[in-house]
Short mmCIF file of C-alpha atoms in Angstrom, two decimals:
data_model
loop_
_atom_site.label_atom_id
_atom_site.label_comp_id
_atom_site.label_asym_id
_atom_site.label_seq_id
_atom_site.Cartn_x
_atom_site.Cartn_y
_atom_site.Cartn_z
CA MET A 299 130.95 87.64 71.21
CA THR A 300 126.77 85.12 71.11
CA PRO A 301 125.27 84.50 69.12
CA SER A 302 121.99 86.80 68.30
CA THR A 303 118.67 86.17 68.57
CA THR A 304 115.35 85.91 66.69
CA VAL A 305 113.64 87.94 67.96
CA ALA A 306 117.12 90.38 67.84
CA LEU A 307 116.70 90.31 64.02
CA PRO A 308 116.23 94.10 62.49
CA VAL A 309 112.87 94.63 61.29
CA TRP A 310 113.73 94.29 57.94
CA ALA A 311 114.61 90.77 58.47
CA GLN A 312 111.35 89.94 59.93
CA GLU A 313 109.37 90.93 56.86
CA ALA A 314 111.62 89.75 54.31
CA SER A 315 110.03 86.24 52.18
CA LEU A 316 111.93 85.76 49.42
CA GLY A 317 115.92 86.86 48.52
CA ILE A 318 118.19 86.46 46.06
CA PHE A 319 121.40 84.35 45.62
CA ILE A 320 123.11 84.61 42.83
CA HIS A 321 126.67 82.21 41.64
CA TRP A 322 128.64 83.50 39.21
CA GLY A 323 132.17 82.80 38.12
CA PRO A 324 134.38 81.47 35.88
CA TYR A 325 132.69 77.95 36.67
CA SER A 326 129.59 80.11 33.86
CA VAL A 327 132.41 78.92 30.75
CA PRO A 328 132.09 75.95 31.85
CA ALA A 329 129.16 75.24 33.22
CA TRP A 330 129.19 71.49 33.57
CA ALA A 331 128.24 68.92 36.37
CA GLU A 332 126.52 65.87 36.88
CA PRO A 333 123.41 66.52 37.56
CA THR A 334 122.84 63.50 40.31
CA GLY A 335 120.01 65.23 43.39
CA ALA A 336 120.06 67.94 45.41
CA TRP A 337 122.72 68.39 48.58
CA GLY A 338 121.96 66.48 51.68
CA ALA A 339 120.18 63.85 49.43
CA ILE A 340 123.13 62.52 47.65
CA PRO A 341 125.01 60.64 50.14
CA PRO A 342 129.07 62.40 51.04
CA GLU A 343 130.98 59.29 49.90
CA THR A 344 129.35 59.37 45.94
CA TRP A 345 129.24 62.62 46.03
CA PHE A 346 131.56 64.84 46.04
CA ALA A 347 132.76 62.60 42.26
CA HIS A 348 129.33 63.57 41.26
CA ASN A 349 129.38 66.75 42.29
CA ALA A 350 125.83 68.42 41.35
CA TYR A 351 127.77 71.53 42.37
CA ALA A 352 128.89 73.68 38.43
CA GLU A 353 130.49 76.39 40.97
CA TRP A 354 132.79 73.03 42.33
CA TYR A 355 134.13 72.28 38.90
CA ALA A 356 137.47 73.33 40.07
CA ASN A 357 137.40 70.53 42.46
CA THR A 358 135.64 68.13 40.73
CA ILE A 359 137.26 67.75 37.55
CA ARG A 360 140.91 67.00 39.42
CA ILE A 361 139.09 64.10 41.22
CA GLU A 362 140.41 60.66 39.33
CA GLY A 363 137.60 59.16 36.77
CA SER A 364 134.88 61.47 37.81
CA PRO A 365 132.34 62.29 34.95
CA ALA A 366 133.67 65.73 35.88
CA ALA A 367 137.02 65.26 34.28
CA GLU A 368 136.46 62.66 31.56
CA HIS A 369 133.88 65.58 30.67
CA HIS A 370 137.23 68.35 31.20
CA LYS A 371 139.23 66.27 29.26
CA ALA A 372 136.82 65.10 26.31
CA THR A 373 135.84 69.07 26.34
CA PHE A 374 138.97 70.74 27.34
CA GLY A 375 141.72 68.69 27.23
CA ASP A 376 144.50 69.73 29.67
CA VAL A 377 143.79 73.50 29.73
CA PRO A 378 143.64 74.82 33.10
CA TYR A 379 141.17 75.96 35.53
CA GLU A 380 142.71 79.64 35.26
CA THR A 381 142.62 80.23 32.23
CA PHE A 382 138.06 80.70 31.76
CA LEU A 383 138.98 83.43 34.00
CA ASP A 384 140.42 84.34 30.78
CA GLN A 385 137.62 83.25 28.80
CA TRP A 386 134.74 85.37 30.75
CA ARG A 387 133.56 88.42 29.44
CA ALA A 388 130.15 88.98 30.37
CA GLU A 389 129.76 90.71 27.95
CA LYS A 390 125.78 90.98 28.26
CA TYR A 391 126.17 91.84 31.87
CA ASP A 392 123.13 94.11 32.22
CA PRO A 393 122.45 94.44 36.25
CA ALA A 394 119.30 97.27 35.49
CA SER A 395 117.90 94.05 33.91
CA TRP A 396 118.77 91.16 36.49
CA ALA A 397 117.07 94.25 38.88
CA ALA A 398 114.19 94.74 37.24
CA LEU A 399 113.26 90.99 37.14
CA PHE A 400 114.05 90.75 41.08
CA GLN A 401 111.90 93.34 41.85
CA SER A 402 109.34 91.68 39.82
CA ILE A 403 109.29 88.66 41.53
CA CYS A 404 108.75 91.14 45.24
CA ALA A 405 113.37 89.92 45.77
CA ASP A 406 113.95 91.76 48.89
CA TYR A 407 117.59 91.26 49.67
CA VAL A 408 120.02 90.29 47.08
CA ILE A 409 123.32 88.28 47.49
CA PRO A 410 126.21 87.69 44.84
CA VAL A 411 128.66 85.52 45.38
CA THR A 412 131.51 87.43 45.95
CA LYS A 413 134.27 84.96 45.90
CA HIS A 414 133.54 81.58 45.98
CA HIS A 415 135.67 78.57 46.97
CA ASP A 416 137.87 79.15 43.58
CA GLY A 417 139.23 82.13 44.64
CA ILE A 418 138.92 84.87 42.02
CA THR A 419 137.16 87.63 43.12
CA LEU A 420 133.87 90.14 41.68
CA TRP A 421 135.99 92.70 42.51
CA GLU A 422 139.56 93.67 42.75
CA ALA A 423 140.07 92.63 46.36
CA PRO A 424 142.81 93.56 47.99
CA GLY A 425 146.15 90.81 47.61
CA THR A 426 144.72 89.37 45.28
CA ALA A 427 146.47 89.87 42.36
CA ASP A 428 144.71 89.15 38.53
CA LEU A 429 143.07 86.66 40.17
CA ASN A 430 140.36 89.37 39.80
CA THR A 431 137.71 90.16 37.86
CA VAL A 432 138.82 93.44 37.11
CA VAL A 433 142.53 93.18 35.90
CA ARG A 434 141.32 89.60 33.74
CA GLY A 435 138.16 88.68 32.66
CA PRO A 436 135.08 90.16 32.15
CA ARG A 437 137.92 93.43 33.50
CA GLN A 438 135.27 95.62 35.53
CA ASP A 439 134.06 94.85 38.70
CA LEU A 440 131.10 93.34 38.32
CA LEU A 441 129.51 93.63 42.08
CA ALA A 442 129.46 97.83 42.55
CA PRO A 443 126.87 98.11 39.53
CA LEU A 444 125.56 95.39 41.14
CA ALA A 445 124.59 97.28 44.21
CA GLU A 446 123.43 100.12 42.32
CA ALA A 447 121.54 98.31 40.21
CA VAL A 448 119.69 96.44 43.28
CA ARG A 449 118.41 99.84 45.70
CA ALA A 450 117.70 101.70 43.08
CA VAL A 451 115.14 99.56 42.61
CA GLY A 452 114.71 98.96 46.75
CA ILE A 453 115.51 95.75 46.62
CA ARG A 454 118.69 94.85 50.15
CA PHE A 455 122.19 94.31 49.08
CA GLY A 456 124.12 90.87 50.36
CA VAL A 457 127.14 89.48 49.62
CA TYR A 458 128.16 86.07 49.79
CA TYR A 459 131.82 84.96 50.49
CA SER A 460 133.81 81.86 50.85
CA GLY A 461 135.22 82.22 54.24
CA GLY A 462 136.36 78.64 54.68
CA LEU A 463 137.22 77.31 51.38
CA ASP A 464 140.49 79.21 48.77
CA TRP A 465 141.40 76.58 46.23
CA ALA A 466 143.86 79.61 44.57
CA PHE A 467 145.33 80.04 48.46
CA THR A 468 145.68 76.47 49.18
CA SER A 469 147.56 74.02 46.88
CA TYR A 470 145.66 71.30 48.45
CA PRO A 471 144.65 67.13 47.16
CA PRO A 472 141.18 67.63 45.54
CA ILE A 473 137.72 67.08 48.16
CA THR A 474 136.89 63.77 47.73
CA SER A 475 134.88 63.57 51.83
CA MET A 476 132.80 65.68 54.26
CA GLU A 477 136.38 65.09 56.77
CA GLU A 478 138.83 66.49 53.46
CA VAL A 479 136.38 69.60 53.56
CA ASP A 480 137.53 70.82 56.94
CA LEU A 481 141.15 69.47 56.82
CA PHE A 482 141.93 70.81 53.55
CA ARG A 483 140.15 74.40 54.88
CA PRO A 484 142.96 77.13 55.44
CA THR A 485 142.82 77.69 58.54
CA ASP A 486 146.68 80.04 59.08
CA ALA A 487 147.37 83.10 60.25
CA ALA A 488 148.36 84.80 56.41
CA TYR A 489 145.07 83.15 54.81
CA ALA A 490 143.53 84.97 58.50
CA GLU A 491 144.46 87.76 57.24
CA TYR A 492 143.19 87.78 53.70
CA ALA A 493 139.89 86.58 54.09
CA THR A 494 139.85 89.24 56.95
CA ALA A 495 141.13 91.59 54.05
CA HIS A 496 138.47 91.60 51.23
CA VAL A 497 135.21 91.10 53.49
CA ARG A 498 136.87 94.17 55.76
CA ASP A 499 136.79 96.15 52.07
CA LEU A 500 133.37 94.55 50.87
CA ILE A 501 131.87 95.85 54.58
CA ASP A 502 133.91 99.07 53.64
CA ARG A 503 132.78 99.45 49.41
CA PHE A 504 128.94 98.18 50.03
CA LYS A 505 127.63 98.24 53.50
CA PRO A 506 125.85 94.95 52.62
CA SER A 507 122.84 94.48 54.35
CA VAL A 508 123.80 90.34 54.88
CA ILE A 509 127.21 89.48 55.17
CA TRP A 510 127.01 85.66 53.75
CA ASN A 511 130.12 83.38 54.52
CA ASP A 512 130.73 80.00 53.68
CA ILE A 513 131.97 76.56 55.32
CA ASP A 514 133.40 77.90 58.22
CA TRP A 515 137.00 81.52 58.94
CA PRO A 516 140.10 80.27 59.40
CA ASP A 517 141.01 79.36 62.25
CA ALA A 518 143.78 82.00 63.22
CA GLY A 519 140.88 84.28 62.95
CA ARG A 520 138.95 83.16 65.10
CA ALA A 521 141.14 82.40 67.74
CA ASP A 522 143.20 86.21 67.70
CA GLY A 523 139.88 88.55 67.35
CA SER A 524 140.51 89.63 64.18
CA LEU A 525 136.42 87.93 63.26
CA THR A 526 135.05 89.30 66.61
CA GLU A 527 136.62 92.73 65.03
CA LEU A 528 136.03 92.16 62.13
CA LEU A 529 132.20 92.03 63.13
CA GLU A 530 132.06 94.63 65.31
CA HIS A 531 133.07 96.98 62.78
CA TYR A 532 130.45 95.66 60.11
CA ARG A 533 127.82 95.98 63.41
CA GLN A 534 128.61 99.33 63.80
CA LEU A 535 128.93 101.30 59.79
CA VAL A 536 125.11 98.67 59.86
CA PRO A 537 123.18 98.60 62.52
CA ASP A 538 120.58 96.86 61.33
CA GLY A 539 123.10 94.60 59.20
CA ILE A 540 123.00 90.51 59.62
CA VAL A 541 125.21 87.40 59.55
CA ASN A 542 123.91 84.18 58.45
CA ASP A 543 126.12 81.04 60.71
CA ARG A 544 128.54 79.37 58.89
CA TRP A 545 131.82 80.95 59.71
CA GLY A 546 132.78 77.97 63.49
CA ALA A 547 131.95 80.34 66.10
CA ASP A 548 128.90 81.67 67.36
CA VAL A 549 128.45 84.98 65.88
CA TRP A 550 125.31 84.47 64.09
CA ASP A 551 121.96 86.11 63.46
CA TYR A 552 120.25 83.20 61.50
CA ARG A 553 120.09 79.63 60.74
CA THR A 554 120.98 78.33 57.28
CA SER A 555 119.81 75.13 56.06
CA GLU A 556 120.66 73.80 51.91
CA TYR A 557 118.54 71.73 49.10
CA SER A 558 118.31 68.91 51.78
CA HIS A 559 121.05 70.03 54.09
CA ASP A 560 120.48 71.06 57.55
CA THR A 561 117.08 70.95 57.43
CA HIS A 562 117.67 70.77 61.91
CA ASN A 563 118.23 74.78 61.60
CA GLU A 564 114.44 74.84 59.83
CA SER A 565 112.70 76.53 63.19
CA GLY A 566 111.45 79.43 65.10
CA ILE A 567 111.36 82.68 62.64
CA GLY A 568 113.65 84.35 60.69
CA TRP A 569 115.64 81.22 59.28
CA GLU A 570 116.66 80.59 55.24
CA HIS A 571 116.32 78.04 53.02
CA ASN A 572 119.06 77.81 49.70
CA ARG A 573 118.95 76.55 46.95
CA GLY A 574 119.61 76.56 43.11
CA LEU A 575 116.39 76.37 40.69
CA GLY A 576 118.10 73.15 39.98
CA PHE A 577 120.24 71.45 41.82
CA SER A 578 124.11 73.13 40.80
CA PHE A 579 124.33 76.81 42.13
CA GLY A 580 126.33 78.39 39.07
CA TYR A 581 124.86 77.54 35.55
CA ASN A 582 125.06 73.88 34.51
CA GLN A 583 124.07 73.36 30.65
CA ILE A 584 123.35 70.09 31.27
CA GLU A 585 120.20 71.45 33.92
CA ASN A 586 117.44 71.68 31.47
CA LEU A 587 113.38 72.95 31.94
CA GLU A 588 112.89 69.13 33.18
CA LEU A 589 115.80 69.14 35.58
CA THR A 590 114.72 72.89 36.81
CA MET A 591 111.95 74.20 38.99
CA SER A 592 108.93 75.06 37.90
CA THR A 593 107.17 77.85 38.37
CA GLN A 594 104.44 76.10 40.59
CA GLU A 595 107.29 73.96 42.31
CA ILE A 596 109.16 77.91 43.35
CA ALA A 597 105.00 79.07 44.80
CA LYS A 598 105.19 75.48 46.95
CA LEU A 599 108.98 76.15 48.22
CA TYR A 600 108.12 79.71 49.27
CA ALA A 601 104.18 78.25 50.53
CA ASP A 602 106.09 76.18 53.14
CA VAL A 603 109.27 78.14 54.18
CA VAL A 604 107.52 80.42 55.11
CA SER A 605 104.60 79.01 56.73
CA ARG A 606 106.55 77.73 58.93
CA GLY A 607 108.66 81.42 59.47
CA GLY A 608 111.67 81.20 57.42
CA ARG A 609 113.00 82.66 54.20
CA LEU A 610 113.75 81.78 51.33
CA LEU A 611 116.64 82.64 49.26
CA LEU A 612 116.26 80.85 45.55
CA ASN A 613 119.25 81.23 43.67
CA VAL A 614 119.69 82.36 39.71
CA GLY A 615 123.18 80.76 37.70
CA PRO A 616 123.88 83.81 35.34
CA THR A 617 125.69 82.57 31.50
CA ALA A 618 128.68 82.95 31.43
CA ALA A 619 128.22 86.32 29.36
CA GLY A 620 125.51 87.48 31.63
CA GLU A 621 122.29 85.94 30.83
CA ILE A 622 119.86 84.11 33.57
CA PRO A 623 119.45 81.72 31.56
CA ASP A 624 115.56 80.87 29.37
CA VAL A 625 114.75 77.72 31.56
CA GLN A 626 115.56 79.65 35.10
CA LEU A 627 113.65 82.86 33.23
CA ARG A 628 110.61 80.56 32.31
CA SER A 629 109.47 79.91 36.04
CA LEU A 630 111.17 83.57 37.76
CA THR A 631 108.89 85.60 35.35
CA GLY A 632 106.18 82.77 35.57
CA LEU A 633 106.00 83.26 38.79
CA ALA A 634 106.18 87.20 39.00
CA PRO A 635 102.24 87.62 38.88
CA TRP A 636 101.42 84.62 42.21
CA ILE A 637 104.25 86.38 44.16
CA GLN A 638 102.94 89.55 43.67
CA ASN A 639 99.58 88.82 45.36
CA VAL A 640 100.79 86.90 48.19
CA LYS A 641 103.99 89.32 48.82
CA PRO A 642 101.01 91.40 50.43
CA TYR A 643 100.35 89.02 52.99
CA THR A 644 103.85 88.44 54.49
CA ILE A 645 104.27 91.17 56.22
CA GLN A 646 103.38 90.68 59.83
CA ARG A 647 103.32 87.03 59.15
CA ARG A 648 103.41 83.88 61.97
CA PRO A 649 103.24 80.66 61.50
CA ALA A 650 99.66 79.46 62.78
CA GLN A 651 99.48 78.40 66.18
CA PRO A 652 97.58 75.96 67.98
CA SER A 653 95.62 79.10 70.56
CA ASP A 654 94.82 80.62 66.80
CA ASP A 655 92.62 77.45 67.05
CA ILE A 656 92.52 77.30 63.28
CA LYS A 657 92.42 73.13 61.64
CA ILE A 658 92.77 72.42 58.16
CA THR A 659 92.03 69.32 56.87
CA GLY A 660 90.90 67.17 53.02
CA ASP A 661 93.25 65.73 50.38
CA GLY A 662 94.42 68.41 48.77
CA TRP A 663 97.95 70.70 49.76
CA SER A 664 98.03 73.34 51.66
CA ARG A 665 99.70 75.08 53.35
CA ALA A 666 98.99 78.64 55.76
CA TRP A 667 100.80 81.28 58.19
CA VAL A 668 98.60 84.11 60.18
CA SER A 669 99.60 87.88 58.71
CA GLY A 670 97.32 90.60 61.50
CA LYS A 671 93.62 89.27 61.73
CA ASN A 672 93.91 87.15 58.13
CA LEU A 673 95.04 83.37 58.26
CA VAL A 674 97.21 83.19 55.09
CA VAL A 675 95.93 79.99 52.92
CA ILE A 676 97.14 78.49 50.09
CA ALA A 677 96.51 75.19 48.05
CA ASP A 678 96.50 73.14 44.88
CA ASP A 679 93.04 72.94 44.38
CA PHE A 680 90.59 74.99 47.60
CA GLU A 681 87.68 71.99 46.37
CA LYS A 682 90.07 69.17 48.18
CA VAL A 683 90.49 71.30 51.19
CA ARG A 684 88.08 72.77 54.49
CA ILE A 685 89.20 75.82 56.43
CA ASP A 686 88.02 76.69 60.22
CA ALA A 687 90.14 79.37 60.69
CA GLY A 688 88.71 80.85 64.13
CA ALA A 689 88.05 83.75 64.47
CA LEU A 690 90.14 84.90 61.37
CA GLU A 691 89.44 86.24 58.34
CA VAL A 692 90.79 83.44 55.32
CA VAL A 693 93.12 84.52 52.40
CA ALA A 694 92.61 81.95 49.55
CA ILE A 695 95.36 82.10 47.27
CA SER A 696 95.97 78.53 44.48
CA LEU A 697 99.29 78.07 43.25
CA PRO A 698 100.55 79.35 39.58
CA VAL A 699 99.50 76.23 36.77
CA GLN A 700 103.03 73.74 35.86
CA ASP A 701 103.31 75.41 32.38
CA GLY A 702 104.46 78.44 34.46
CA THR A 703 102.11 80.55 33.25
CA ASP A 704 99.25 82.56 35.97
#
């Protein structure tokens, strides 16, 4: 299978500008990570023992001497990670309220984690025995009601799946380096069959608009042709579905970047930048207002990504109970009126080109793109920005204020 090009992206994906990522799992019970900084900005030799991703808790607590290991020992003693699955209740889970929030900020698609690296699935995936949320913990399929809720308000539904790592399926030592991510990745035929059955079940159940695989695909599944067969099945069932670029094979429809990592992929049209509202994807109780993106910071990131031809996949990390944390909710609700004003001007958009004869100068922060016959300019202070739009008509939109209000 050869890689798709951005030209071949379906219309919905070309028009989309904002997706919502959802990282929710047993890691939301301890909800702890050291907020060291952004992935890609921290040296790899430092990152794993000081991992800012709360969803990596199961790995980080196994690294002797890591702050997470010390925190776990002091807070939970020798309780194994799997215990958090039983403590996870999701008692306040209200997918309709999530969908209403995502609709208010004009999200085009929603991608929940269906299985992260801990190997625990949010639906009764084939072969998982009791490592799923139907048999233990919440004791319900957490995906189906969310798919129904977001689709009911006109938002597309996608799925994230960790094809490359599964700590419940393997018994490797903890990952402490980038080299060990690949070294401790299950690659055998048994795991390929297991992962393939999961993704095929997701395809058949949900017909997702996006399949967002993470950290490669088992080697055996690439070698025996089962990955090709799996994605052919997907293309037949969901003709306008798309897949990302993390399969270890040329099967992608679009490229991704994450925080400060893989930013070389941010070129052309149709790429996707993903990040959390803090340094973590999974809920991290340490991430207070100071460590969470403000409404204005989200707006600036969104405008920057859109102006360069990309889509923003912005993550929320619910609490174990199923609530969007107040610090995240504050920023997102503050974004709603601003993005509702901007969103119509993201249709038929493209980055400005030299042939447009556009010139934007001055000392203020600004980003711009072309939408139809309009030059859309987002700026923090239009008194500090001078715009020569050529033959285009200027649509000037100020950034929302910093504190989260419009």
